[in-house]
PDB file of C-alpha atoms and ligand atoms in Angstrom:
ATOM      1  CA  UNK S  30    -105.840  79.420 147.162  1.00  0.00           C
ATOM      2  CA  UNK S  31    -103.494  81.795 148.912  1.00  0.00           C
ATOM      3  CA  UNK S  32     -99.994  80.647 149.878  1.00  0.00           C
ATOM      4  CA  UNK S  33     -97.888  82.691 152.252  1.00  0.00           C
ATOM      5  CA  UNK S  34     -94.173  81.892 151.990  1.00  0.00           C
ATOM      6  CA  UNK S  35     -91.866  83.021 154.761  1.00  0.00           C
ATOM      7  CA  UNK S  36     -88.143  83.190 154.157  1.00  0.00           C
ATOM      8  CA  UNK S  37     -86.229  83.030 157.426  1.00  0.00           C
ATOM      9  CA  UNK S  38     -82.564  83.274 156.493  1.00  0.00           C
ATOM     10  CA  UNK S  39     -80.589  86.503 156.875  1.00  0.00           C
ATOM     11  CA  UNK S  40     -78.781  85.578 153.645  1.00  0.00           C
ATOM     12  CA  UNK S  41     -80.495  87.000 150.574  1.00  0.00           C
ATOM     13  CA  UNK S  42     -80.355  84.648 147.577  1.00  0.00           C
ATOM     14  CA  UNK S  43     -78.832  81.992 149.805  1.00  0.00           C
ATOM     15  CA  UNK S  44     -79.598  78.294 149.823  1.00  0.00           C
ATOM     16  CA  UNK S  45     -83.025  78.370 151.457  1.00  0.00           C
ATOM     17  CA  UNK S  46     -84.179  81.212 149.257  1.00  0.00           C
ATOM     18  CA  UNK S  47     -83.086  79.356 146.113  1.00  0.00           C
ATOM     19  CA  UNK S  48     -84.927  76.290 147.403  1.00  0.00           C
ATOM     20  CA  UNK S  49     -88.026  78.310 148.248  1.00  0.00           C
ATOM     21  CA  UNK S  50     -88.019  80.004 144.842  1.00  0.00           C
ATOM     22  CA  UNK S  51     -87.834  76.612 143.100  1.00  0.00           C
ATOM     23  CA  UNK S  52     -90.849  75.479 145.124  1.00  0.00           C
ATOM     24  CA  UNK S  53     -92.738  78.691 144.348  1.00  0.00           C
ATOM     25  CA  UNK S  54     -91.966  78.252 140.654  1.00  0.00           C
ATOM     26  CA  UNK S  55     -94.042  75.105 140.780  1.00  0.00           C
ATOM     27  CA  UNK S  56     -96.904  76.746 142.666  1.00  0.00           C
ATOM     28  CA  UNK S  57     -96.995  80.123 140.965  1.00  0.00           C
ATOM     29  CA  UNK S  58     -99.369  79.665 138.051  1.00  0.00           C
ATOM     30  CA  UNK S  59    -101.891  77.913 140.275  1.00  0.00           C
ATOM     31  CA  UNK S  60    -102.092  79.836 143.563  1.00  0.00           C
ATOM     32  CA  UNK S  61    -101.931  83.403 144.732  1.00  0.00           C
ATOM     33  CA  UNK S  62     -98.447  83.507 146.244  1.00  0.00           C
ATOM     34  CA  UNK S  63     -96.822  86.010 148.546  1.00  0.00           C
ATOM     35  CA  UNK S  64     -93.221  85.737 149.668  1.00  0.00           C
ATOM     36  CA  UNK S  65     -91.948  87.619 152.695  1.00  0.00           C
ATOM     37  CA  UNK S  66     -88.283  87.939 153.684  1.00  0.00           C
ATOM     38  CA  UNK S  67     -88.302  88.246 157.454  1.00  0.00           C
ATOM     39  CA  UNK S  68     -84.853  89.865 157.463  1.00  0.00           C
ATOM     40  CA  UNK S  69     -86.350  92.869 155.653  1.00  0.00           C
ATOM     41  CA  UNK S  70     -89.047  93.452 158.251  1.00  0.00           C
ATOM     42  CA  UNK S  71     -88.802  95.454 161.421  1.00  0.00           C
ATOM     43  CA  UNK S  72     -90.499  93.412 164.119  1.00  0.00           C
ATOM     44  CA  UNK S  73     -89.927  92.252 167.649  1.00  0.00           C
ATOM     45  CA  UNK S  74     -90.348  88.971 169.455  1.00  0.00           C
ATOM     46  CA  UNK S  75     -93.276  88.624 171.851  1.00  0.00           C
ATOM     47  CA  UNK S  76     -92.780  90.870 174.882  1.00  0.00           C
ATOM     48  CA  UNK S  77     -95.125  88.845 177.081  1.00  0.00           C
ATOM     49  CA  UNK S  78     -97.067  91.973 177.999  1.00  0.00           C
ATOM     50  CA  UNK S  79    -100.280  89.971 178.187  1.00  0.00           C
ATOM     51  CA  UNK S  80    -102.383  92.651 176.469  1.00  0.00           C
ATOM     52  CA  UNK S  81    -103.582  90.174 173.861  1.00  0.00           C
ATOM     53  CA  UNK S  82    -105.210  88.157 176.644  1.00  0.00           C
ATOM     54  CA  UNK S  83    -107.726  90.948 177.131  1.00  0.00           C
ATOM     55  CA  UNK S  84    -108.261  92.294 173.647  1.00  0.00           C
ATOM     56  CA  UNK S  85    -107.289  89.411 171.349  1.00  0.00           C
ATOM     57  CA  UNK S  86    -104.944  91.597 169.336  1.00  0.00           C
ATOM     58  CA  UNK S  87    -101.246  92.406 169.639  1.00  0.00           C
ATOM     59  CA  UNK S  88    -100.346  95.919 170.714  1.00  0.00           C
ATOM     60  CA  UNK S  89     -96.847  95.907 169.199  1.00  0.00           C
ATOM     61  CA  UNK S  90     -96.938  98.421 166.385  1.00  0.00           C
ATOM     62  CA  UNK S  91     -94.333  97.082 164.019  1.00  0.00           C
ATOM     63  CA  UNK S  92     -94.146  95.397 160.618  1.00  0.00           C
ATOM     64  CA  UNK S  93     -95.647  92.220 161.981  1.00  0.00           C
ATOM     65  CA  UNK S  94     -99.010  93.989 161.997  1.00  0.00           C
ATOM     66  CA  UNK S  95     -98.955  93.611 158.200  1.00  0.00           C
ATOM     67  CA  UNK S  96     -98.645  89.871 158.589  1.00  0.00           C
ATOM     68  CA  UNK S  97    -101.540  89.041 160.912  1.00  0.00           C
ATOM     69  CA  UNK S  98    -104.210  89.222 158.253  1.00  0.00           C
ATOM     70  CA  UNK S  99    -102.019  87.467 155.684  1.00  0.00           C
ATOM     71  CA  UNK S 100    -101.446  84.605 158.139  1.00  0.00           C
ATOM     72  CA  UNK S 101    -105.166  84.281 158.817  1.00  0.00           C
ATOM     73  CA  UNK S 102    -106.035  84.362 155.119  1.00  0.00           C
ATOM     74  CA  UNK S 103    -103.447  81.724 154.202  1.00  0.00           C
ATOM     75  CA  UNK S 104    -104.481  78.312 152.916  1.00  0.00           C
ATOM     76  CA  UNK S 105    -100.807  77.318 152.951  1.00  0.00           C
ATOM     77  CA  UNK S 106     -98.090  78.621 155.233  1.00  0.00           C
ATOM     78  CA  UNK S 107     -94.589  77.742 154.027  1.00  0.00           C
ATOM     79  CA  UNK S 108     -91.514  78.327 156.173  1.00  0.00           C
ATOM     80  CA  UNK S 109     -88.078  78.193 154.564  1.00  0.00           C
ATOM     81  CA  UNK S 110     -85.253  78.331 157.073  1.00  0.00           C
ATOM     82  CA  UNK S 111     -81.671  77.182 157.378  1.00  0.00           C
ATOM     83  CA  UNK S 112     -80.662  75.301 160.517  1.00  0.00           C
ATOM     84  CA  UNK S 113     -78.937  77.587 162.994  1.00  0.00           C
ATOM     85  CA  UNK S 114     -77.648  75.752 166.056  1.00  0.00           C
ATOM     86  CA  UNK S 115     -80.057  72.852 165.664  1.00  0.00           C
ATOM     87  CA  UNK S 116     -83.011  75.124 165.255  1.00  0.00           C
ATOM     88  CA  UNK S 117     -84.586  77.691 162.955  1.00  0.00           C
ATOM     89  CA  UNK S 118     -83.127  81.193 162.766  1.00  0.00           C
ATOM     90  CA  UNK S 119     -83.944  83.931 165.269  1.00  0.00           C
ATOM     91  CA  UNK S 120     -86.018  85.659 162.605  1.00  0.00           C
ATOM     92  CA  UNK S 121     -88.258  82.600 162.459  1.00  0.00           C
ATOM     93  CA  UNK S 122     -88.292  82.242 166.244  1.00  0.00           C
ATOM     94  CA  UNK S 123     -89.477  85.849 166.675  1.00  0.00           C
ATOM     95  CA  UNK S 124     -92.056  85.268 163.923  1.00  0.00           C
ATOM     96  CA  UNK S 125     -93.300  82.149 165.720  1.00  0.00           C
ATOM     97  CA  UNK S 126     -93.489  83.960 169.074  1.00  0.00           C
ATOM     98  CA  UNK S 127     -95.874  86.477 167.599  1.00  0.00           C
ATOM     99  CA  UNK S 128     -98.366  83.641 167.145  1.00  0.00           C
ATOM    100  CA  UNK S 129     -98.985  83.988 170.878  1.00  0.00           C
ATOM    101  CA  UNK S 130    -101.905  86.241 170.000  1.00  0.00           C
ATOM    102  CA  UNK S 131    -103.415  83.410 167.950  1.00  0.00           C
ATOM    103  CA  UNK S 132    -102.854  80.988 170.833  1.00  0.00           C
ATOM    104  CA  UNK S 133    -104.684  83.394 173.128  1.00  0.00           C
ATOM    105  CA  UNK S 134    -107.536  83.816 170.661  1.00  0.00           C
ATOM    106  CA  UNK S 135    -107.978  80.073 170.290  1.00  0.00           C
ATOM    107  CA  UNK S 136    -107.346  78.754 173.786  1.00  0.00           C
ATOM    108  CA  UNK S 137    -108.167  81.611 176.176  1.00  0.00           C
ATOM    109  CA  UNK S 138    -110.763  83.638 174.306  1.00  0.00           C
ATOM    110  CA  UNK S 139    -112.176  80.565 172.536  1.00  0.00           C
ATOM    111  CA  UNK S 140    -112.508  82.370 169.225  1.00  0.00           C
ATOM    112  CA  UNK S 141    -112.904  80.402 165.998  1.00  0.00           C
ATOM    113  CA  UNK S 142    -110.670  81.002 162.996  1.00  0.00           C
ATOM    114  CA  UNK S 143    -112.029  84.267 161.533  1.00  0.00           C
ATOM    115  CA  UNK S 144    -112.075  82.870 157.989  1.00  0.00           C
ATOM    116  CA  UNK S 145    -112.827  79.283 158.952  1.00  0.00           C
ATOM    117  CA  UNK S 146    -109.570  78.011 157.441  1.00  0.00           C
ATOM    118  CA  UNK S 147    -107.362  75.051 158.274  1.00  0.00           C
ATOM    119  CA  UNK S 148    -104.063  76.157 156.766  1.00  0.00           C
ATOM    120  CA  UNK S 149    -101.546  73.535 155.733  1.00  0.00           C
ATOM    121  CA  UNK S 150     -97.982  74.041 156.905  1.00  0.00           C
ATOM    122  CA  UNK S 151     -94.951  73.063 154.835  1.00  0.00           C
ATOM    123  CA  UNK S 152     -91.339  73.357 155.969  1.00  0.00           C
ATOM    124  CA  UNK S 153     -88.340  73.739 153.650  1.00  0.00           C
ATOM    125  CA  UNK S 154     -85.081  73.461 155.516  1.00  0.00           C
ATOM    126  CA  UNK S 155     -81.411  72.671 155.093  1.00  0.00           C
ATOM    127  CA  UNK S 156     -78.200  72.629 157.058  1.00  0.00           C
ATOM    128  CA  UNK S 157     -74.454  72.278 156.616  1.00  0.00           C
ATOM    129  CA  UNK S 158     -73.988  69.078 158.586  1.00  0.00           C
ATOM    130  CA  UNK S 159     -75.208  65.533 158.290  1.00  0.00           C
ATOM    131  CA  UNK S 160     -76.736  65.487 161.791  1.00  0.00           C
ATOM    132  CA  UNK S 161     -79.693  63.125 162.051  1.00  0.00           C
ATOM    133  CA  UNK S 162     -81.699  65.444 164.284  1.00  0.00           C
ATOM    134  CA  UNK S 163     -80.970  68.881 162.855  1.00  0.00           C
ATOM    135  CA  UNK S 164     -84.561  69.516 161.744  1.00  0.00           C
ATOM    136  CA  UNK S 165     -86.392  68.125 164.769  1.00  0.00           C
ATOM    137  CA  UNK S 166     -86.700  71.308 166.822  1.00  0.00           C
ATOM    138  CA  UNK S 167     -88.137  73.328 163.948  1.00  0.00           C
ATOM    139  CA  UNK S 168     -90.638  70.649 163.005  1.00  0.00           C
ATOM    140  CA  UNK S 169     -91.879  70.424 166.599  1.00  0.00           C
ATOM    141  CA  UNK S 170     -92.119  74.183 166.958  1.00  0.00           C
ATOM    142  CA  UNK S 171     -93.866  74.654 163.604  1.00  0.00           C
ATOM    143  CA  UNK S 172     -96.493  72.042 164.481  1.00  0.00           C
ATOM    144  CA  UNK S 173     -97.309  73.860 167.692  1.00  0.00           C
ATOM    145  CA  UNK S 174     -97.406  77.218 165.910  1.00  0.00           C
ATOM    146  CA  UNK S 175     -99.751  75.877 163.236  1.00  0.00           C
ATOM    147  CA  UNK S 176    -102.108  74.551 165.865  1.00  0.00           C
ATOM    148  CA  UNK S 177    -102.744  78.114 167.066  1.00  0.00           C
ATOM    149  CA  UNK S 178    -104.267  78.984 163.671  1.00  0.00           C
ATOM    150  CA  UNK S 179    -106.239  75.742 163.382  1.00  0.00           C
ATOM    151  CA  UNK S 180    -103.622  74.570 160.891  1.00  0.00           C
ATOM    152  CA  UNK S 181    -101.905  71.285 160.222  1.00  0.00           C
ATOM    153  CA  UNK S 182     -98.292  70.413 159.477  1.00  0.00           C
ATOM    154  CA  UNK S 183     -98.237  68.302 156.320  1.00  0.00           C
ATOM    155  CA  UNK S 184     -94.467  67.784 155.986  1.00  0.00           C
ATOM    156  CA  UNK S 185     -91.466  69.273 154.280  1.00  0.00           C
ATOM    157  CA  UNK S 186     -88.280  68.929 152.310  1.00  0.00           C
ATOM    158  CA  UNK S 187     -84.986  68.657 154.171  1.00  0.00           C
ATOM    159  CA  UNK S 188     -81.460  68.708 152.820  1.00  0.00           C
ATOM    160  CA  UNK S 189     -78.151  68.199 154.621  1.00  0.00           C
ATOM    161  CA  UNK S 190     -74.562  68.995 153.765  1.00  0.00           C
ATOM    162  CA  UNK S 191     -75.245  72.391 152.183  1.00  0.00           C
ATOM    163  CA  UNK S 192     -73.221  75.268 153.561  1.00  0.00           C
ATOM    164  CA  UNK S 193     -71.713  77.905 151.273  1.00  0.00           C
ATOM    165  CA  UNK S 194     -73.913  80.516 149.697  1.00  0.00           C
ATOM    166  CA  UNK S 195     -75.507  79.086 146.585  1.00  0.00           C
ATOM    167  CA  UNK S 196     -74.138  75.587 147.183  1.00  0.00           C
ATOM    168  CA  UNK S 197     -77.601  74.129 146.659  1.00  0.00           C
ATOM    169  CA  UNK S 198     -77.215  74.948 142.963  1.00  0.00           C
ATOM    170  CA  UNK S 199     -74.823  71.980 142.828  1.00  0.00           C
ATOM    171  CA  UNK S 200     -77.829  69.773 143.529  1.00  0.00           C
ATOM    172  CA  UNK S 201     -80.322  70.426 140.706  1.00  0.00           C
ATOM    173  CA  UNK S 202     -82.212  67.305 141.795  1.00  0.00           C
ATOM    174  CA  UNK S 203     -83.099  69.031 145.108  1.00  0.00           C
ATOM    175  CA  UNK S 204     -84.466  72.041 143.259  1.00  0.00           C
ATOM    176  CA  UNK S 205     -86.379  69.803 140.887  1.00  0.00           C
ATOM    177  CA  UNK S 206     -87.884  68.050 143.889  1.00  0.00           C
ATOM    178  CA  UNK S 207     -88.936  71.377 145.375  1.00  0.00           C
ATOM    179  CA  UNK S 208     -90.487  72.538 142.105  1.00  0.00           C
ATOM    180  CA  UNK S 209     -92.338  69.244 141.750  1.00  0.00           C
ATOM    181  CA  UNK S 210     -93.667  69.524 145.282  1.00  0.00           C
ATOM    182  CA  UNK S 211     -94.989  72.966 144.389  1.00  0.00           C
ATOM    183  CA  UNK S 212     -96.760  71.548 141.351  1.00  0.00           C
ATOM    184  CA  UNK S 213     -98.091  68.631 143.389  1.00  0.00           C
ATOM    185  CA  UNK S 214     -99.620  70.686 146.169  1.00  0.00           C
ATOM    186  CA  UNK S 215    -101.296  72.908 143.606  1.00  0.00           C
ATOM    187  CA  UNK S 216    -102.629  70.200 141.328  1.00  0.00           C
ATOM    188  CA  UNK S 217    -102.866  66.880 143.201  1.00  0.00           C
ATOM    189  CA  UNK S 218    -104.763  65.588 146.242  1.00  0.00           C
ATOM    190  CA  UNK S 219    -102.797  65.601 149.512  1.00  0.00           C
ATOM    191  CA  UNK S 220    -102.118  61.853 149.565  1.00  0.00           C
ATOM    192  CA  UNK S 221    -100.052  62.231 146.388  1.00  0.00           C
ATOM    193  CA  UNK S 222     -97.740  64.946 147.717  1.00  0.00           C
ATOM    194  CA  UNK S 223     -94.142  63.693 148.009  1.00  0.00           C
ATOM    195  CA  UNK S 224     -93.281  65.151 151.383  1.00  0.00           C
TER     196      UNK S 224
HETATM  197  C1  FMN A  19     -75.185  81.000 163.047  1.00  0.00           C
HETATM  198  C2  FMN A  19     -75.167  79.729 162.246  1.00  0.00           C
HETATM  199  C3  FMN A  19     -75.480  78.531 162.860  1.00  0.00           C
HETATM  200  C4  FMN A  19     -75.523  77.352 162.128  1.00  0.00           C
HETATM  201  N1  FMN A  19     -75.847  76.177 162.771  1.00  0.00           N
HETATM  202  C5  FMN A  19     -75.942  75.016 162.058  1.00  0.00           C
HETATM  203  C6  FMN A  19     -76.299  73.791 162.717  1.00  0.00           C
HETATM  204  O1  FMN A  19     -76.548  73.732 163.913  1.00  0.00           O
HETATM  205  N2  FMN A  19     -76.377  72.670 161.950  1.00  0.00           N
HETATM  206  C7  FMN A  19     -76.131  72.682 160.606  1.00  0.00           C
HETATM  207  O2  FMN A  19     -76.240  71.633 159.974  1.00  0.00           O
HETATM  208  N3  FMN A  19     -75.788  73.843 159.955  1.00  0.00           N
HETATM  209  C8  FMN A  19     -75.688  75.009 160.658  1.00  0.00           C
HETATM  210  N4  FMN A  19     -75.358  76.195 160.011  1.00  0.00           N
HETATM  211  C9  FMN A  19     -75.106  76.191 158.543  1.00  0.00           C
HETATM  212  C10 FMN A  19     -76.313  76.687 157.708  1.00  0.00           C
HETATM  213  O3  FMN A  19     -77.488  75.971 158.018  1.00  0.00           O
HETATM  214  C11 FMN A  19     -75.989  76.502 156.226  1.00  0.00           C
HETATM  215  O4  FMN A  19     -74.831  77.248 155.893  1.00  0.00           O
HETATM  216  C12 FMN A  19     -77.092  76.856 155.273  1.00  0.00           C
HETATM  217  O5  FMN A  19     -76.763  76.418 153.974  1.00  0.00           O
HETATM  218  C13 FMN A  19     -77.388  78.345 155.231  1.00  0.00           C
HETATM  219  O6  FMN A  19     -78.518  78.561 154.401  1.00  0.00           O
HETATM  220  P1  FMN A  19     -78.851  80.011 153.747  1.00  0.00           P
HETATM  221  O7  FMN A  19     -77.855  80.215 152.642  1.00  0.00           O
HETATM  222  O8  FMN A  19     -80.239  79.925 153.269  1.00  0.00           O
HETATM  223  O9  FMN A  19     -78.703  81.012 154.853  1.00  0.00           O
HETATM  224  C14 FMN A  19     -75.248  77.372 160.738  1.00  0.00           C
HETATM  225  C15 FMN A  19     -74.918  78.599 160.114  1.00  0.00           C
HETATM  226  C16 FMN A  19     -74.865  79.752 160.857  1.00  0.00           C
HETATM  227  C17 FMN A  19     -74.491  81.062 160.180  1.00  0.00           C
END
């Protein structure tokens, strides 16, 4: 199994990265894992040029080109993002927009998944406030994004009230939960995952 983990915060070693690393600790011995920090890539949002509608590939020659094949090979796609203004970060938004080519391939060009996969999507997110709806926009967006690659959103872990860099370390139970989820997805059937 190949798991592609996307880190969407601009803050290196911040709360979402610590959370993601705890999760990956649980997965690591079992799956092939690749972690990508979006803030280290040079890529653009979708320019709506429409070229993909003819050729089924994206013409933007930037670092995202490295990701297309990884995304299509993934059995699991994990997004770790802090909440920024009731949504995911701009890095994640630009990443999501580049799935337009997959939307075109599926819905306009009627192409099947090239590797016949149905990737499972997992979201790891946190925010500084206690707002009841702070994760809603990202969940909705991620579901729609996953659909373009014949994938399915299976759930996530969400933590509130975490703001300062590294503050999540004050909550070892959250990190334990993330590590356990990693172990569960790698070793247990889906109905036993605590998402
Ligand atoms: C630009 C910006 C916008 C933010 N917007 C929200 C928000 O709408 N709701 C919230 O609960 N936290 C918000 N936060 C707080 C972050 O989600 C929080 O500090 C988080 O722990 C950062 O995670 P990181 O260390 O992985 O970057 C915002 C932070 C920044 C910098």
